[in-house]
PDB file of C-alpha atoms in Angstrom:
ATOM      1  CA  MET A   1     137.219 103.898  68.063  1.00 46.00           C
ATOM      2  CA  SER A   2     134.687 106.411  69.310  1.00 55.00           C
ATOM      3  CA  GLY A   3     133.602 107.020  72.865  1.00 70.00           C
ATOM      4  CA  SER A   4     135.387 107.795  76.079  1.00 91.00           C
ATOM      5  CA  LEU A   5     135.186 105.477  79.050  1.00 96.00           C
ATOM      6  CA  SER A   6     137.056 107.828  81.369  1.00 95.00           C
ATOM      7  CA  GLY A   7     136.509 106.769  84.962  1.00 92.00           C
ATOM      8  CA  LEU A   8     134.142 103.914  84.032  1.00 97.00           C
ATOM      9  CA  ARG A   9     134.578 100.373  85.301  1.00 98.00           C
ATOM     10  CA  VAL A  10     133.878  97.535  82.864  1.00 98.00           C
ATOM     11  CA  ALA A  11     133.385  93.945  84.022  1.00 98.00           C
ATOM     12  CA  PHE A  12     134.924  91.064  82.076  1.00 98.00           C
ATOM     13  CA  LEU A  13     133.160  87.884  83.184  1.00 98.00           C
ATOM     14  CA  VAL A  14     134.979  84.569  82.712  1.00 98.00           C
ATOM     15  CA  ALA A  15     135.062  81.057  84.137  1.00 97.00           C
ATOM     16  CA  GLY A  16     138.193  79.599  85.728  1.00 93.00           C
ATOM     17  CA  GLU A  17     139.623  78.350  82.438  1.00 90.00           C
ATOM     18  CA  GLY A  18     138.890  77.852  78.771  1.00 94.00           C
ATOM     19  CA  ILE A  19     138.906  81.560  77.890  1.00 97.00           C
ATOM     20  CA  GLU A  20     140.101  82.383  74.382  1.00 97.00           C
ATOM     21  CA  GLN A  21     142.961  84.694  75.379  1.00 97.00           C
ATOM     22  CA  VAL A  22     142.780  87.187  72.512  1.00 98.00           C
ATOM     23  CA  GLU A  23     139.032  87.627  73.136  1.00 98.00           C
ATOM     24  CA  LEU A  24     139.922  88.747  76.662  1.00 98.00           C
ATOM     25  CA  THR A  25     143.065  90.776  76.033  1.00 98.00           C
ATOM     26  CA  ARG A  26     142.041  92.761  72.943  1.00 98.00           C
ATOM     27  CA  PRO A  27     138.756  94.146  74.375  1.00 98.00           C
ATOM     28  CA  TRP A  28     140.561  94.731  77.691  1.00 98.00           C
ATOM     29  CA  GLN A  29     143.170  96.863  75.905  1.00 98.00           C
ATOM     30  CA  ALA A  30     140.426  98.711  74.011  1.00 98.00           C
ATOM     31  CA  VAL A  31     138.690  99.607  77.287  1.00 98.00           C
ATOM     32  CA  GLU A  32     141.986 100.822  78.755  1.00 97.00           C
ATOM     33  CA  ARG A  33     142.788 102.903  75.651  1.00 97.00           C
ATOM     34  CA  ALA A  34     139.374 104.549  75.965  1.00 97.00           C
ATOM     35  CA  GLY A  35     140.194 105.518  79.566  1.00 97.00           C
ATOM     36  CA  GLY A  36     138.109 102.819  81.243  1.00 97.00           C
ATOM     37  CA  GLN A  37     139.018 100.471  84.064  1.00 98.00           C
ATOM     38  CA  PRO A  38     138.540  96.804  83.111  1.00 98.00           C
ATOM     39  CA  GLU A  39     138.059  94.343  85.962  1.00 98.00           C
ATOM     40  CA  LEU A  40     138.237  90.570  85.755  1.00 98.00           C
ATOM     41  CA  VAL A  41     135.216  88.957  87.399  1.00 98.00           C
ATOM     42  CA  SER A  42     135.197  85.187  87.806  1.00 98.00           C
ATOM     43  CA  VAL A  43     133.555  82.340  89.670  1.00 97.00           C
ATOM     44  CA  SER A  44     136.364  82.034  92.229  1.00 96.00           C
ATOM     45  CA  SER A  45     139.370  83.993  93.476  1.00 97.00           C
ATOM     46  CA  GLY A  46     142.962  83.524  92.369  1.00 97.00           C
ATOM     47  CA  SER A  47     143.671  83.440  88.660  1.00 97.00           C
ATOM     48  CA  VAL A  48     142.096  82.149  85.471  1.00 97.00           C
ATOM     49  CA  GLN A  49     143.676  80.106  82.689  1.00 96.00           C
ATOM     50  CA  ALA A  50     143.386  81.420  79.155  1.00 96.00           C
ATOM     51  CA  PHE A  51     143.915  79.371  76.007  1.00 96.00           C
ATOM     52  CA  HIS A  52     144.936  79.920  72.425  1.00 93.00           C
ATOM     53  CA  HIS A  53     142.577  77.526  70.691  1.00 84.00           C
ATOM     54  CA  LEU A  54     143.291  74.299  72.608  1.00 85.00           C
ATOM     55  CA  ASP A  55     146.741  75.231  73.926  1.00 92.00           C
ATOM     56  CA  LYS A  56     147.244  76.777  77.356  1.00 94.00           C
ATOM     57  CA  ALA A  57     148.263  80.419  77.188  1.00 95.00           C
ATOM     58  CA  ASP A  58     148.612  82.950  80.029  1.00 96.00           C
ATOM     59  CA  THR A  59     146.953  83.213  83.426  1.00 97.00           C
ATOM     60  CA  PHE A  60     145.230  86.368  84.656  1.00 97.00           C
ATOM     61  CA  PRO A  61     144.469  87.499  88.226  1.00 98.00           C
ATOM     62  CA  VAL A  62     140.838  87.755  89.292  1.00 98.00           C
ATOM     63  CA  ASP A  63     139.741  91.170  90.590  1.00 98.00           C
ATOM     64  CA  GLN A  64     136.300  90.206  91.862  1.00 97.00           C
ATOM     65  CA  ILE A  65     134.293  87.051  92.562  1.00 98.00           C
ATOM     66  CA  VAL A  66     131.019  87.114  90.662  1.00 98.00           C
ATOM     67  CA  GLY A  67     128.959  86.339  93.760  1.00 96.00           C
ATOM     68  CA  ASP A  68     130.301  89.514  95.386  1.00 97.00           C
ATOM     69  CA  ALA A  69     130.108  91.723  92.271  1.00 98.00           C
ATOM     70  CA  ASP A  70     127.432  94.417  91.941  1.00 97.00           C
ATOM     71  CA  VAL A  71     126.182  95.379  88.474  1.00 98.00           C
ATOM     72  CA  GLU A  72     125.693  98.984  89.662  1.00 97.00           C
ATOM     73  CA  ASP A  73     129.487  99.298  90.009  1.00 98.00           C
ATOM     74  CA  TYR A  74     130.027  98.758  86.278  1.00 98.00           C
ATOM     75  CA  ALA A  75     129.189 100.692  83.112  1.00 98.00           C
ATOM     76  CA  GLY A  76     129.162  97.569  80.957  1.00 98.00           C
ATOM     77  CA  LEU A  77     129.936  93.881  80.645  1.00 98.00           C
ATOM     78  CA  VAL A  78     132.229  92.018  78.245  1.00 98.00           C
ATOM     79  CA  LEU A  79     131.884  88.253  77.760  1.00 98.00           C
ATOM     80  CA  PRO A  80     134.940  86.694  76.079  1.00 98.00           C
ATOM     81  CA  GLY A  81     134.511  83.395  74.285  1.00 96.00           C
ATOM     82  CA  GLY A  82     136.332  80.110  74.055  1.00 95.00           C
ATOM     83  CA  VAL A  83     134.290  76.906  73.977  1.00 93.00           C
ATOM     84  CA  ALA A  84     134.790  75.797  77.595  1.00 94.00           C
ATOM     85  CA  ASN A  85     134.502  79.259  79.177  1.00 96.00           C
ATOM     86  CA  PRO A  86     130.825  80.091  78.454  1.00 96.00           C
ATOM     87  CA  ASP A  87     129.833  76.456  78.841  1.00 95.00           C
ATOM     88  CA  ALA A  88     131.196  76.565  82.403  1.00 96.00           C
ATOM     89  CA  LEU A  89     129.715  80.002  83.143  1.00 96.00           C
ATOM     90  CA  ARG A  90     126.188  78.986  82.203  1.00 95.00           C
ATOM     91  CA  ARG A  91     126.245  76.331  84.941  1.00 96.00           C
ATOM     92  CA  VAL A  92     127.012  78.879  87.680  1.00 97.00           C
ATOM     93  CA  PRO A  93     123.805  80.555  88.946  1.00 97.00           C
ATOM     94  CA  GLU A  94     125.640  83.648  90.232  1.00 98.00           C
ATOM     95  CA  ALA A  95     127.269  84.177  86.816  1.00 98.00           C
ATOM     96  CA  VAL A  96     123.971  83.762  84.965  1.00 98.00           C
ATOM     97  CA  ARG A  97     122.268  86.164  87.376  1.00 97.00           C
ATOM     98  CA  PHE A  98     125.092  88.702  86.941  1.00 98.00           C
ATOM     99  CA  VAL A  99     124.577  88.666  83.166  1.00 98.00           C
ATOM    100  CA  ALA A 100     120.785  88.935  83.458  1.00 97.00           C
ATOM    101  CA  ASP A 101     121.159  91.849  85.879  1.00 97.00           C
ATOM    102  CA  PHE A 102     123.063  93.893  83.267  1.00 97.00           C
ATOM    103  CA  PHE A 103     120.090  93.573  80.937  1.00 97.00           C
ATOM    104  CA  ALA A 104     117.635  94.415  83.705  1.00 96.00           C
ATOM    105  CA  ALA A 105     119.750  97.504  84.474  1.00 96.00           C
ATOM    106  CA  GLN A 106     119.740  98.423  80.749  1.00 96.00           C
ATOM    107  CA  LYS A 107     123.539  98.416  80.635  1.00 97.00           C
ATOM    108  CA  PRO A 108     125.595  97.486  77.554  1.00 98.00           C
ATOM    109  CA  VAL A 109     126.788  93.903  77.116  1.00 98.00           C
ATOM    110  CA  ALA A 110     129.339  92.691  74.549  1.00 98.00           C
ATOM    111  CA  ALA A 111     129.676  88.957  73.802  1.00 98.00           C
ATOM    112  CA  ILE A 112     131.946  87.300  71.254  1.00 98.00           C
ATOM    113  CA  CYS A 113     132.301  83.852  69.717  1.00 98.00           C
ATOM    114  CA  HIS A 114     130.784  81.172  72.037  1.00 97.00           C
ATOM    115  CA  ALA A 115     129.898  83.689  74.777  1.00 98.00           C
ATOM    116  CA  PRO A 116     126.221  83.962  73.729  1.00 98.00           C
ATOM    117  CA  TRP A 117     125.709  80.516  75.279  1.00 97.00           C
ATOM    118  CA  THR A 118     125.693  82.346  78.611  1.00 97.00           C
ATOM    119  CA  LEU A 119     123.191  84.869  77.215  1.00 98.00           C
ATOM    120  CA  ILE A 120     120.851  82.001  76.335  1.00 97.00           C
ATOM    121  CA  GLU A 121     121.046  80.670  79.891  1.00 97.00           C
ATOM    122  CA  ALA A 122     120.317  84.160  81.231  1.00 97.00           C
ATOM    123  CA  GLY A 123     117.149  84.277  79.136  1.00 97.00           C
ATOM    124  CA  VAL A 124     117.997  87.536  77.373  1.00 97.00           C
ATOM    125  CA  VAL A 125     118.182  86.653  73.664  1.00 97.00           C
ATOM    126  CA  ARG A 126     114.495  86.250  72.721  1.00 96.00           C
ATOM    127  CA  GLY A 127     113.577  88.879  70.136  1.00 95.00           C
ATOM    128  CA  ARG A 128     117.160  90.129  69.867  1.00 96.00           C
ATOM    129  CA  ARG A 129     119.250  90.294  66.710  1.00 97.00           C
ATOM    130  CA  LEU A 130     122.771  88.956  67.210  1.00 97.00           C
ATOM    131  CA  THR A 131     125.624  86.870  65.899  1.00 98.00           C
ATOM    132  CA  SER A 132     128.055  84.342  67.372  1.00 98.00           C
ATOM    133  CA  TYR A 133     130.391  81.571  66.386  1.00 98.00           C
ATOM    134  CA  PRO A 134     128.388  79.810  63.643  1.00 97.00           C
ATOM    135  CA  SER A 135     127.954  76.564  65.607  1.00 97.00           C
ATOM    136  CA  LEU A 136     125.709  78.434  68.091  1.00 97.00           C
ATOM    137  CA  ALA A 137     123.259  79.626  65.426  1.00 98.00           C
ATOM    138  CA  THR A 138     120.712  76.848  66.021  1.00 98.00           C
ATOM    139  CA  ASP A 139     120.913  77.218  69.815  1.00 97.00           C
ATOM    140  CA  LEU A 140     120.304  80.959  69.533  1.00 98.00           C
ATOM    141  CA  ARG A 141     117.426  80.584  67.093  1.00 98.00           C
ATOM    142  CA  ASN A 142     115.840  77.947  69.341  1.00 98.00           C
ATOM    143  CA  ALA A 143     116.090  80.465  72.201  1.00 97.00           C
ATOM    144  CA  GLY A 144     114.171  83.034  70.149  1.00 97.00           C
ATOM    145  CA  ALA A 145     117.005  85.138  68.758  1.00 97.00           C
ATOM    146  CA  GLU A 146     117.391  86.355  65.185  1.00 98.00           C
ATOM    147  CA  TRP A 147     120.858  85.039  64.273  1.00 98.00           C
ATOM    148  CA  THR A 148     122.808  86.628  61.442  1.00 98.00           C
ATOM    149  CA  ASP A 149     126.240  85.953  59.976  1.00 98.00           C
ATOM    150  CA  GLU A 150     127.873  89.378  60.282  1.00 97.00           C
ATOM    151  CA  GLN A 151     131.170  90.722  61.622  1.00 97.00           C
ATOM    152  CA  VAL A 152     129.489  92.676  64.406  1.00 98.00           C
ATOM    153  CA  VAL A 153     125.837  93.173  65.324  1.00 98.00           C
ATOM    154  CA  VAL A 154     124.550  95.901  67.643  1.00 97.00           C
ATOM    155  CA  ASP A 155     121.028  95.649  69.042  1.00 96.00           C
ATOM    156  CA  SER A 156     120.100  98.259  71.663  1.00 92.00           C
ATOM    157  CA  GLY A 157     123.264  97.979  73.723  1.00 95.00           C
ATOM    158  CA  LEU A 158     123.966  94.310  72.954  1.00 97.00           C
ATOM    159  CA  VAL A 159     127.149  93.878  70.875  1.00 98.00           C
ATOM    160  CA  THR A 160     128.007  90.472  69.392  1.00 98.00           C
ATOM    161  CA  SER A 161     130.666  89.146  67.026  1.00 98.00           C
ATOM    162  CA  ARG A 162     131.570  85.759  65.551  1.00 98.00           C
ATOM    163  CA  ASP A 163     135.246  85.063  66.280  1.00 97.00           C
ATOM    164  CA  PRO A 164     138.712  86.607  66.780  1.00 97.00           C
ATOM    165  CA  ASP A 165     138.827  87.786  63.159  1.00 97.00           C
ATOM    166  CA  ASP A 166     136.053  90.243  64.091  1.00 98.00           C
ATOM    167  CA  LEU A 167     137.840  91.742  67.100  1.00 98.00           C
ATOM    168  CA  ASP A 168     138.571  95.159  65.568  1.00 98.00           C
ATOM    169  CA  ALA A 169     134.884  95.795  64.887  1.00 98.00           C
ATOM    170  CA  PHE A 170     133.819  94.145  68.149  1.00 98.00           C
ATOM    171  CA  CYS A 171     136.128  96.245  70.308  1.00 98.00           C
ATOM    172  CA  ALA A 172     135.149  99.499  68.590  1.00 97.00           C
ATOM    173  CA  LYS A 173     131.422  98.859  68.979  1.00 97.00           C
ATOM    174  CA  ALA A 174     131.768  97.585  72.571  1.00 98.00           C
ATOM    175  CA  VAL A 175     133.547 100.791  73.609  1.00 98.00           C
ATOM    176  CA  GLU A 176     131.027 102.909  71.711  1.00 96.00           C
ATOM    177  CA  GLU A 177     127.990 101.258  73.305  1.00 96.00           C
ATOM    178  CA  ILE A 178     129.451 101.345  76.816  1.00 97.00           C
ATOM    179  CA  ALA A 179     130.325 105.030  76.360  1.00 96.00           C
ATOM    180  CA  GLU A 180     126.704 105.746  75.372  1.00 94.00           C
ATOM    181  CA  GLY A 181     125.481 104.436  78.730  1.00 92.00           C
ATOM    182  CA  ARG A 182     122.155 102.814  79.477  1.00 87.00           C
ATOM    183  CA  HIS A 183     119.940 101.648  76.608  1.00 86.00           C
ATOM    184  CA  ARG A 184     116.242 101.779  77.451  1.00 81.00           C
ATOM    185  CA  SER A 185     115.350  98.853  75.180  1.00 77.00           C
ATOM    186  CA  GLN A 186     118.213  96.662  76.449  1.00 78.00           C
ATOM    187  CA  SER A 187     115.999  94.918  79.003  1.00 66.00           C
ATOM    188  CA  ARG A 188     113.085  94.159  76.706  1.00 52.00           C
ATOM    189  CA  SER A 189     113.652  90.401  76.845  1.00 51.00           C
ATOM    190  CA  ALA A 190     115.355  90.183  80.224  1.00 44.00           C
ATOM    191  CA  PRO A 191     113.777  87.948  82.860  1.00 44.00           C
ATOM    192  CA  SER A 192     113.542  88.694  86.532  1.00 38.00           C
ATOM    193  CA  THR A 193     116.816  88.308  88.373  1.00 38.00           C
ATOM    194  CA  ASP A 194     115.618  85.127  90.083  1.00 37.00           C
ATOM    195  CA  VAL A 195     117.877  82.990  87.883  1.00 38.00           C
ATOM    196  CA  GLY A 196     119.244  79.703  89.159  1.00 36.00           C
TER     197      GLY A 196
END
């Protein structure tokens, strides 16, 4: 895994429940190993409920409420999957705006599995090449993305992967892109931040 995140804060945005636990914990550990400081950002305070497929797993404490979070405080954004998690996030205007603001700021974003649903809502996938859990392929294409069935896809600071089997490649590329810093072409499809 290349790239040092020493002293850099990385936001992990999740809803209150429905997060696929391994898609949160593995990238989190990768950020820590690279010297970064991961922070759990969610729609409300307290803790969030992770799942292993459909079974409840662990809970995790929230560090920051998304409505109070500032994109300028973070070097990058990680969006874990799980079916319910991104579906809930895309209905929260502050969460959608937070995602869109990372693109407007040209900062790296990494999304795995079902997480690109939130990217669609943020209006940032048109003209971008990415992957996701296969059931999102039609949704992404309809939103203007070029969907491809690959382990990990990197497009100007946007890192995407299909599912937990791709986590090794996803984590390595997420750390690498965040370590590289801003990507000038990251915001090419981003809307204004007046989302929601």
